[in-house]
mmCIF file of N, CA, C and O in Angstrom:
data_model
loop_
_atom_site.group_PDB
_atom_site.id
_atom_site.type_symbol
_atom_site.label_atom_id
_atom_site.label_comp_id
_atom_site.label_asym_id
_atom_site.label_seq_id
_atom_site.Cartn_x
_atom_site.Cartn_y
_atom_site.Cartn_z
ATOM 1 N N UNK I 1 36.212 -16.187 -42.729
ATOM 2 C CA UNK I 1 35.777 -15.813 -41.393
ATOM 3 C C UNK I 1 35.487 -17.094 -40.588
ATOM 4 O O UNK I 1 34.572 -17.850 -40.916
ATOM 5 N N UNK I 2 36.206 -17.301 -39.630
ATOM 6 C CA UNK I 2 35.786 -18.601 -38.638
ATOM 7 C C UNK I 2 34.575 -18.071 -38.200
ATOM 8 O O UNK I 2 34.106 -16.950 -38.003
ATOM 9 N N UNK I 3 34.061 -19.751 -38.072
ATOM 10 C CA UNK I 3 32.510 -19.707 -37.715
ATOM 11 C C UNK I 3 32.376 -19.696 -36.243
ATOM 12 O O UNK I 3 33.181 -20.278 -35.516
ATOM 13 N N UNK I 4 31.005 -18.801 -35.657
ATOM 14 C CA UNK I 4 31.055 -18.327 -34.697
ATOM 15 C C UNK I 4 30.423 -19.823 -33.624
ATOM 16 O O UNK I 4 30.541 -19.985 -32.409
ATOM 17 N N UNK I 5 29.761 -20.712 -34.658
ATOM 18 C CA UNK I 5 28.928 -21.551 -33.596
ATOM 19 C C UNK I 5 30.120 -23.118 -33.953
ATOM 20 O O UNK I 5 30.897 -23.337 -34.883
ATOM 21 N N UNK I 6 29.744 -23.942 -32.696
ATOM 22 C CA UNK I 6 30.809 -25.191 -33.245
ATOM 23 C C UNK I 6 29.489 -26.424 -33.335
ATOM 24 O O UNK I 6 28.405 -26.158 -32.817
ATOM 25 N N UNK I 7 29.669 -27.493 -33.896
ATOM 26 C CA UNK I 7 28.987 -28.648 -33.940
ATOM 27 C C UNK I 7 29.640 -29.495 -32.947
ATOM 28 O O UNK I 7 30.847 -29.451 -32.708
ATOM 29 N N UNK I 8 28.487 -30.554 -32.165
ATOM 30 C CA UNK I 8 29.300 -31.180 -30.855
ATOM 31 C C UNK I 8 30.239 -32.245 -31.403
ATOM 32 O O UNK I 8 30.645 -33.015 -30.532
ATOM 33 N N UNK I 9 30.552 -32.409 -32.276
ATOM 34 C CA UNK I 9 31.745 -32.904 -32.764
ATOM 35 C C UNK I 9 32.820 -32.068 -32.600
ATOM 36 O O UNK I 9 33.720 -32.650 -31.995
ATOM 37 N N UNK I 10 33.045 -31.124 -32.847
ATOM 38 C CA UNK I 10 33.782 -29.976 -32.697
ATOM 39 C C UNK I 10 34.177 -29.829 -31.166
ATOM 40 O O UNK I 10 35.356 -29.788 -30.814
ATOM 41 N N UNK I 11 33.068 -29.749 -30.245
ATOM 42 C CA UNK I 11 33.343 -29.379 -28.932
ATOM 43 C C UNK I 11 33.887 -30.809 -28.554
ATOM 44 O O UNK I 11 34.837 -30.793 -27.771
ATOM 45 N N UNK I 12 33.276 -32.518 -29.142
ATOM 46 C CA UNK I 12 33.944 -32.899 -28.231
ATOM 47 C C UNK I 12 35.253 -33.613 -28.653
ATOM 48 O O UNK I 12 35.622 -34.682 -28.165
ATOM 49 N N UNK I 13 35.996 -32.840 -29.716
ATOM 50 C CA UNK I 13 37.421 -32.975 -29.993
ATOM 51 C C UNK I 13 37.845 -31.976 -28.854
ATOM 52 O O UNK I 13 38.599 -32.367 -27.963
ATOM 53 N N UNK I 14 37.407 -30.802 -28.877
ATOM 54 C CA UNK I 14 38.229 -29.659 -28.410
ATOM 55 C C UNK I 14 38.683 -30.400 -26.591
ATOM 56 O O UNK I 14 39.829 -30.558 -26.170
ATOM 57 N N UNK I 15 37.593 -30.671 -25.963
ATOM 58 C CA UNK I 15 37.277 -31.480 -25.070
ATOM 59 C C UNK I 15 38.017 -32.665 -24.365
ATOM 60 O O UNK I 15 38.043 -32.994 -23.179
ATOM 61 N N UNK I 16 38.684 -33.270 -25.614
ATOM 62 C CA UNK I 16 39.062 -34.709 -25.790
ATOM 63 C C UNK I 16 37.910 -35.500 -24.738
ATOM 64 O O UNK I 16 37.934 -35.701 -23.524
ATOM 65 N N UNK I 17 37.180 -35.749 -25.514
ATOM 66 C CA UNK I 17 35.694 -36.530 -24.965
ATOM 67 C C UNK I 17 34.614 -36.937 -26.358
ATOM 68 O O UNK I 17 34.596 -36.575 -27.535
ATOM 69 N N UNK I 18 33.810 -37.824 -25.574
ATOM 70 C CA UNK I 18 32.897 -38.642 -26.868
ATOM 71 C C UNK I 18 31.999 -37.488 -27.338
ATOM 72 O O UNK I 18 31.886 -36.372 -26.831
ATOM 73 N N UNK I 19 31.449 -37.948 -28.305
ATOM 74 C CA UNK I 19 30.645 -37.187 -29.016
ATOM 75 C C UNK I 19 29.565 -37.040 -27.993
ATOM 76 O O UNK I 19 29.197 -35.995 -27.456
ATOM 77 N N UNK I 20 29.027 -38.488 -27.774
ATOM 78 C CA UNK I 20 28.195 -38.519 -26.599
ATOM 79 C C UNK I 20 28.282 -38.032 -25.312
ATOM 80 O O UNK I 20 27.210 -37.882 -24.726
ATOM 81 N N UNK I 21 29.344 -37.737 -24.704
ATOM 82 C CA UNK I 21 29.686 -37.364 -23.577
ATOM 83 C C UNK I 21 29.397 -35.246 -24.103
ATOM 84 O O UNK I 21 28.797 -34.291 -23.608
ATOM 85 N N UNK I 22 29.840 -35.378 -24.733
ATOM 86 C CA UNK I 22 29.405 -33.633 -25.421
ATOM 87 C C UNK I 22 27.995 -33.268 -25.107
ATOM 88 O O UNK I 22 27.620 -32.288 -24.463
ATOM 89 N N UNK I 23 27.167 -34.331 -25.735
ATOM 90 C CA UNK I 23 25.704 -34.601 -25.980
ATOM 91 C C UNK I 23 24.753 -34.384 -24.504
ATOM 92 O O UNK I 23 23.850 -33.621 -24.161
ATOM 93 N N UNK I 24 25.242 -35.111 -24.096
ATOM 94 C CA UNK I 24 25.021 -35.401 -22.634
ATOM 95 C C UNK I 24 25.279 -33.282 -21.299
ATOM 96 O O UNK I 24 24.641 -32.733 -20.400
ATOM 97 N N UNK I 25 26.804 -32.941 -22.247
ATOM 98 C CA UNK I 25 26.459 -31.657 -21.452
ATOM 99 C C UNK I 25 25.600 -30.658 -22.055
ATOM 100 O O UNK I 25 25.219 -29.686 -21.403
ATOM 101 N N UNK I 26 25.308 -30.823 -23.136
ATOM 102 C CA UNK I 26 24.383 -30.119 -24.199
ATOM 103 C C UNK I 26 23.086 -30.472 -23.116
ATOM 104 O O UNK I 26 22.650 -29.763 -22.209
ATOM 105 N N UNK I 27 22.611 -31.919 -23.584
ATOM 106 C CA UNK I 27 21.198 -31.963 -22.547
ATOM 107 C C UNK I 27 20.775 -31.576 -21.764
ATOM 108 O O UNK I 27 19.592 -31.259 -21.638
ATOM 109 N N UNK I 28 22.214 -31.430 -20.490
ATOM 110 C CA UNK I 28 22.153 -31.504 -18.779
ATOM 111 C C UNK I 28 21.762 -29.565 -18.501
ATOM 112 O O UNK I 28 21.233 -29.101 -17.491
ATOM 113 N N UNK I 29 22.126 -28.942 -19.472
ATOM 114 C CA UNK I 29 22.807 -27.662 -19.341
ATOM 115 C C UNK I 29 23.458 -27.302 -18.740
ATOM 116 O O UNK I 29 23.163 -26.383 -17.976
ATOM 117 N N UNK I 30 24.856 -27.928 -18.789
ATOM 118 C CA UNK I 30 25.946 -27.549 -18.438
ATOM 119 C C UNK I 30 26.585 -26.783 -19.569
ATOM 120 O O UNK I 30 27.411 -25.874 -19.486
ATOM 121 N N UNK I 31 26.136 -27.233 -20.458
ATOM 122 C CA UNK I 31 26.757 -26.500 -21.531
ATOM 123 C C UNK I 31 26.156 -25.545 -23.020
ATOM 124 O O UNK I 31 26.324 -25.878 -24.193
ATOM 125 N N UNK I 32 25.559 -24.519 -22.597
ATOM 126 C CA UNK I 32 24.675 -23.893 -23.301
ATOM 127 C C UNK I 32 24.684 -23.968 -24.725
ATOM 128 O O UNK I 32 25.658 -23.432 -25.255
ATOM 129 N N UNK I 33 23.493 -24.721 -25.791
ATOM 130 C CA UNK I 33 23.756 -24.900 -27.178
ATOM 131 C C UNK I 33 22.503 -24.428 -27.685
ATOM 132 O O UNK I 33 21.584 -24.320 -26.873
ATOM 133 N N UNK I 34 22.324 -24.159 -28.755
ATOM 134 C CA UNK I 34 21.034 -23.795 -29.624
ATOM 135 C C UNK I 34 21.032 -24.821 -30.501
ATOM 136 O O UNK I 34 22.056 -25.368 -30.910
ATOM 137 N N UNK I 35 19.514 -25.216 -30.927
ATOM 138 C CA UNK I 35 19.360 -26.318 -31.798
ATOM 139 C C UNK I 35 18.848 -25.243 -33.349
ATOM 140 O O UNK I 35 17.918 -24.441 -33.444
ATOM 141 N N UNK I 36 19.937 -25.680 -34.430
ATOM 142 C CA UNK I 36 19.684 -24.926 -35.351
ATOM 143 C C UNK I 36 18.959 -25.882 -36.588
ATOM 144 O O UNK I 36 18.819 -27.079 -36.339
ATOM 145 N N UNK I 37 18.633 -25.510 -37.531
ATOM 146 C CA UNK I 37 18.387 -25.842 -38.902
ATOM 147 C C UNK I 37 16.993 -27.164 -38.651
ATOM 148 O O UNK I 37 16.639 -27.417 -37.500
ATOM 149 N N UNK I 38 16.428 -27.784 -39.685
ATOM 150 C CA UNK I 38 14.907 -28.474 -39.773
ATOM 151 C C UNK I 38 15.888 -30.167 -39.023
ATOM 152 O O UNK I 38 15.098 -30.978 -38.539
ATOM 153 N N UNK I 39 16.809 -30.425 -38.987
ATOM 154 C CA UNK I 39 16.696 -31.641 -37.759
ATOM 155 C C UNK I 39 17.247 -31.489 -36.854
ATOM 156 O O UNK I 39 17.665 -32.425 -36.172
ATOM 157 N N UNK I 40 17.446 -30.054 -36.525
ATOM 158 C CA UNK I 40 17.777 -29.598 -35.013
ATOM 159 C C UNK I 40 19.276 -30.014 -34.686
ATOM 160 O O UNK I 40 19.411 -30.946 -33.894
ATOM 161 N N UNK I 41 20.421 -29.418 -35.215
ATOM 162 C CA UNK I 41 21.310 -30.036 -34.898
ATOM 163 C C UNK I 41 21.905 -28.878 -34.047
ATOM 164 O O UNK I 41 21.629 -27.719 -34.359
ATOM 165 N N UNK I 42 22.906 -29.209 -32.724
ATOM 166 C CA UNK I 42 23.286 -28.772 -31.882
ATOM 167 C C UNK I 42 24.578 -27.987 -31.879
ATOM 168 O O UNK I 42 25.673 -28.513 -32.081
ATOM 169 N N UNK I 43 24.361 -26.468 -31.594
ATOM 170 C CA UNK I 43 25.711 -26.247 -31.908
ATOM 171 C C UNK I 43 25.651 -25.162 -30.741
ATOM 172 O O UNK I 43 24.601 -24.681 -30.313
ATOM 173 N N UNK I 44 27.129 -24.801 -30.220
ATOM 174 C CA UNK I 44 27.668 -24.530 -29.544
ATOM 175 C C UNK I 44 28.256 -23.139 -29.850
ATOM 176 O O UNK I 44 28.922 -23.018 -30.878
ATOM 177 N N UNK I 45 28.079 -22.158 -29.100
ATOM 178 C CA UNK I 45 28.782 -20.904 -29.062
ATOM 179 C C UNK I 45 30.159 -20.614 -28.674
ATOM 180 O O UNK I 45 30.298 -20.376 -27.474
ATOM 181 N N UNK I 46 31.366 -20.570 -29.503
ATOM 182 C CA UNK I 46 32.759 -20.782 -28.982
ATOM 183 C C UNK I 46 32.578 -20.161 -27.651
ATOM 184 O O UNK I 46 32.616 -20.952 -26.709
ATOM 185 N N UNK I 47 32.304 -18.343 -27.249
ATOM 186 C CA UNK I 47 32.265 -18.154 -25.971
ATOM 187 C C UNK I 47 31.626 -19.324 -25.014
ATOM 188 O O UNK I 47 32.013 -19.448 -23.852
ATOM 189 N N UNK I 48 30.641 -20.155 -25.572
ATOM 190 C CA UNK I 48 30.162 -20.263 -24.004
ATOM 191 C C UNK I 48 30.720 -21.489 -23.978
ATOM 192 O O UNK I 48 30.510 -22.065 -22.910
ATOM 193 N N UNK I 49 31.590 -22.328 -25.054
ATOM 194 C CA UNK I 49 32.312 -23.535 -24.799
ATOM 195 C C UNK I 49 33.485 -22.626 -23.776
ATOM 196 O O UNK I 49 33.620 -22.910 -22.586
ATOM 197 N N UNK I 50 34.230 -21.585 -24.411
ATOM 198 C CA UNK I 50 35.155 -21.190 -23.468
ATOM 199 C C UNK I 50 35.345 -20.615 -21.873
ATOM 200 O O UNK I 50 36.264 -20.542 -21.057
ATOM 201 N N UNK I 51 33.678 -20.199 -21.951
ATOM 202 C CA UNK I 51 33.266 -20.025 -20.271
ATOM 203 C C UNK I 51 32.831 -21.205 -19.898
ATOM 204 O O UNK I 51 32.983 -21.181 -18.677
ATOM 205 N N UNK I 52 32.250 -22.536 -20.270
ATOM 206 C CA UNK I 52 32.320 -23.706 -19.677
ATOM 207 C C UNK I 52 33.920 -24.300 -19.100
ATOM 208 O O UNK I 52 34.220 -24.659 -17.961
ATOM 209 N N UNK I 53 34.695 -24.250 -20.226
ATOM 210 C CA UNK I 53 36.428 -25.089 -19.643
ATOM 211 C C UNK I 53 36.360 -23.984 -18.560
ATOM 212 O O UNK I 53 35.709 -24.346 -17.580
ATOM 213 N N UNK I 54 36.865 -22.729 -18.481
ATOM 214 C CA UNK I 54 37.119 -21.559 -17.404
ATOM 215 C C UNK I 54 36.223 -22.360 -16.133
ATOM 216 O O UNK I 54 36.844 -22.814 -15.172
ATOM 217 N N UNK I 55 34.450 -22.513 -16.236
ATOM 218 C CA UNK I 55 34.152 -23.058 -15.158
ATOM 219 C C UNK I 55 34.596 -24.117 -14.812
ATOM 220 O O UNK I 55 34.089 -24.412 -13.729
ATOM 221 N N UNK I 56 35.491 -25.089 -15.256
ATOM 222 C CA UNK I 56 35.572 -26.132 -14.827
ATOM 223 C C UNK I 56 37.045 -26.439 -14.719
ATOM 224 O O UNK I 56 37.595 -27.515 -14.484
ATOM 225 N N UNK I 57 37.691 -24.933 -15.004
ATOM 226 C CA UNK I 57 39.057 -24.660 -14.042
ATOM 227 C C UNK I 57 38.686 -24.513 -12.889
ATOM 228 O O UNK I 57 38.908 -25.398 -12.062
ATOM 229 N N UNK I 58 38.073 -23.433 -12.579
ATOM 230 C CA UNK I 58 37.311 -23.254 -11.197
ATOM 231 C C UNK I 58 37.050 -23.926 -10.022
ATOM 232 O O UNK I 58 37.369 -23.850 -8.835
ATOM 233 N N UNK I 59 36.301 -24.671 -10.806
ATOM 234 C CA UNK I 59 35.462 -26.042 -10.052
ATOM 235 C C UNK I 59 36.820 -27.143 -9.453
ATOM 236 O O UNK I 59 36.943 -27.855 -8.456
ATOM 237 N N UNK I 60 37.583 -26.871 -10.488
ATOM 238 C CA UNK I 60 38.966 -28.274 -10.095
ATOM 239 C C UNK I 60 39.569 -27.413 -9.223
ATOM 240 O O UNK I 60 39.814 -27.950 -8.143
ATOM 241 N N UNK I 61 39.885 -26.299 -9.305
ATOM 242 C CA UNK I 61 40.960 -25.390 -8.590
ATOM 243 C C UNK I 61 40.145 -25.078 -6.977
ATOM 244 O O UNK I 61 40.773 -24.266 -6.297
ATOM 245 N N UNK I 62 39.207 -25.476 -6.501
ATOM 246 C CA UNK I 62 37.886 -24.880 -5.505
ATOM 247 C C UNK I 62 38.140 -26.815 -4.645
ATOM 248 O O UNK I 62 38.192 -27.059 -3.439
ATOM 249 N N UNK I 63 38.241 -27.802 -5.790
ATOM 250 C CA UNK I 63 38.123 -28.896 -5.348
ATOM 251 C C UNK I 63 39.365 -29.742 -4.654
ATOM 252 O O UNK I 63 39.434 -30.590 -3.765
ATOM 253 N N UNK I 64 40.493 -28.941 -5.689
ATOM 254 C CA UNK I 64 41.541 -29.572 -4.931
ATOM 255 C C UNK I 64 41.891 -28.780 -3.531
ATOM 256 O O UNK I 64 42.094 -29.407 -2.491
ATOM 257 N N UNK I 65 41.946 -27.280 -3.606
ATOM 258 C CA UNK I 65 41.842 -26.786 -2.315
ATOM 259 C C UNK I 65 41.278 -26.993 -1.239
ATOM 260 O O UNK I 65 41.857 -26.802 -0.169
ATOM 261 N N UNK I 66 40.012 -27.433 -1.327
ATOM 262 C CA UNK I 66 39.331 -27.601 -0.012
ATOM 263 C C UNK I 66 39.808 -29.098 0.227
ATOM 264 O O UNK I 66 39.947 -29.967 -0.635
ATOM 265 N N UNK I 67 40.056 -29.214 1.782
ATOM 266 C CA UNK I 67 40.272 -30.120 2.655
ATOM 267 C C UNK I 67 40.341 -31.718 1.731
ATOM 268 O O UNK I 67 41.255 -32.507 1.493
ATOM 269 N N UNK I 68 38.710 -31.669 1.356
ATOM 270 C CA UNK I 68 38.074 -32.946 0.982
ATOM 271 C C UNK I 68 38.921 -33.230 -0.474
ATOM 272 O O UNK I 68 39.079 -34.309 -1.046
ATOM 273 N N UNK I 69 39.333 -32.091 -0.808
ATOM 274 C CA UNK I 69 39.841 -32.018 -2.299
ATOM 275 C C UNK I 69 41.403 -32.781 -2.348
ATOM 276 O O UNK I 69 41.828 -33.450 -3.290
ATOM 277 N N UNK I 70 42.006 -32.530 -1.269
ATOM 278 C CA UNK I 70 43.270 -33.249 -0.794
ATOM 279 C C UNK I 70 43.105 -34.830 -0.651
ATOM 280 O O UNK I 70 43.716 -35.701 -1.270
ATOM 281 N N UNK I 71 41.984 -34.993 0.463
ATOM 282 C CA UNK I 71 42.238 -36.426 0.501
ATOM 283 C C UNK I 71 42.042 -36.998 -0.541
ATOM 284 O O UNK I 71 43.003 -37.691 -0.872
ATOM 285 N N UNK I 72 40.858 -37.026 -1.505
ATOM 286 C CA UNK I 72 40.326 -37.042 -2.788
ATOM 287 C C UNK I 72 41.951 -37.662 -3.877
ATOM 288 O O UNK I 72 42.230 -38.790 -4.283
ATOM 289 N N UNK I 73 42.668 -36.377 -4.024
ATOM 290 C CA UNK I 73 43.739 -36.521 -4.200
ATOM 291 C C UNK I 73 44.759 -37.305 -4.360
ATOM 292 O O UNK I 73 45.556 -37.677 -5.221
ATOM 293 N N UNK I 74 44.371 -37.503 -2.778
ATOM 294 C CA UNK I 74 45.688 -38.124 -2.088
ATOM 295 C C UNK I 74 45.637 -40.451 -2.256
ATOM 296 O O UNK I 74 46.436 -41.388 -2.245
ATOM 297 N N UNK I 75 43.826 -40.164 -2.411
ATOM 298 C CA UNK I 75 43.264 -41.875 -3.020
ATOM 299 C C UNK I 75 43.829 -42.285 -4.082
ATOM 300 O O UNK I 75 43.532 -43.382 -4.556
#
């Protein structure tokens, strides 16, 4: 049975990003994690890694459209 939670190693392969850079959306809450087991290690709910990328289709698809998102672009 695949496991339901990921370790931020996990997310930040999936990601292609640092471990730290993972860490960092864990902190910010951008990226919703539960701290499990006696040294608290951070793990990640596949859904809400997969509604994070979805938001941040969004966010790119909202950014390149608007006006500012073109010139942006266009630098």
């Amino acid at each position: 049975m695949p496991s339901r939670f990921l370790p931020l190693a996990d997310v930040a392969e999936t990601l292609a990003i640092s471990s730290a850079q993972a860490y960092a959306l864990v902190r910010s809450g951008d990226l919703p994690a539960i701290k499990v087991g006696g040294r608290g290690q951070w793990r990640v709910e596949e859904s809400q890694l997969e509604a994070y990328i979805q938001r941040m289709y969004a966010q790119t698809r909202e950014s390149v459209q608007s006006p500012q998102g073109h010139e942006a672009a266009g630098a």
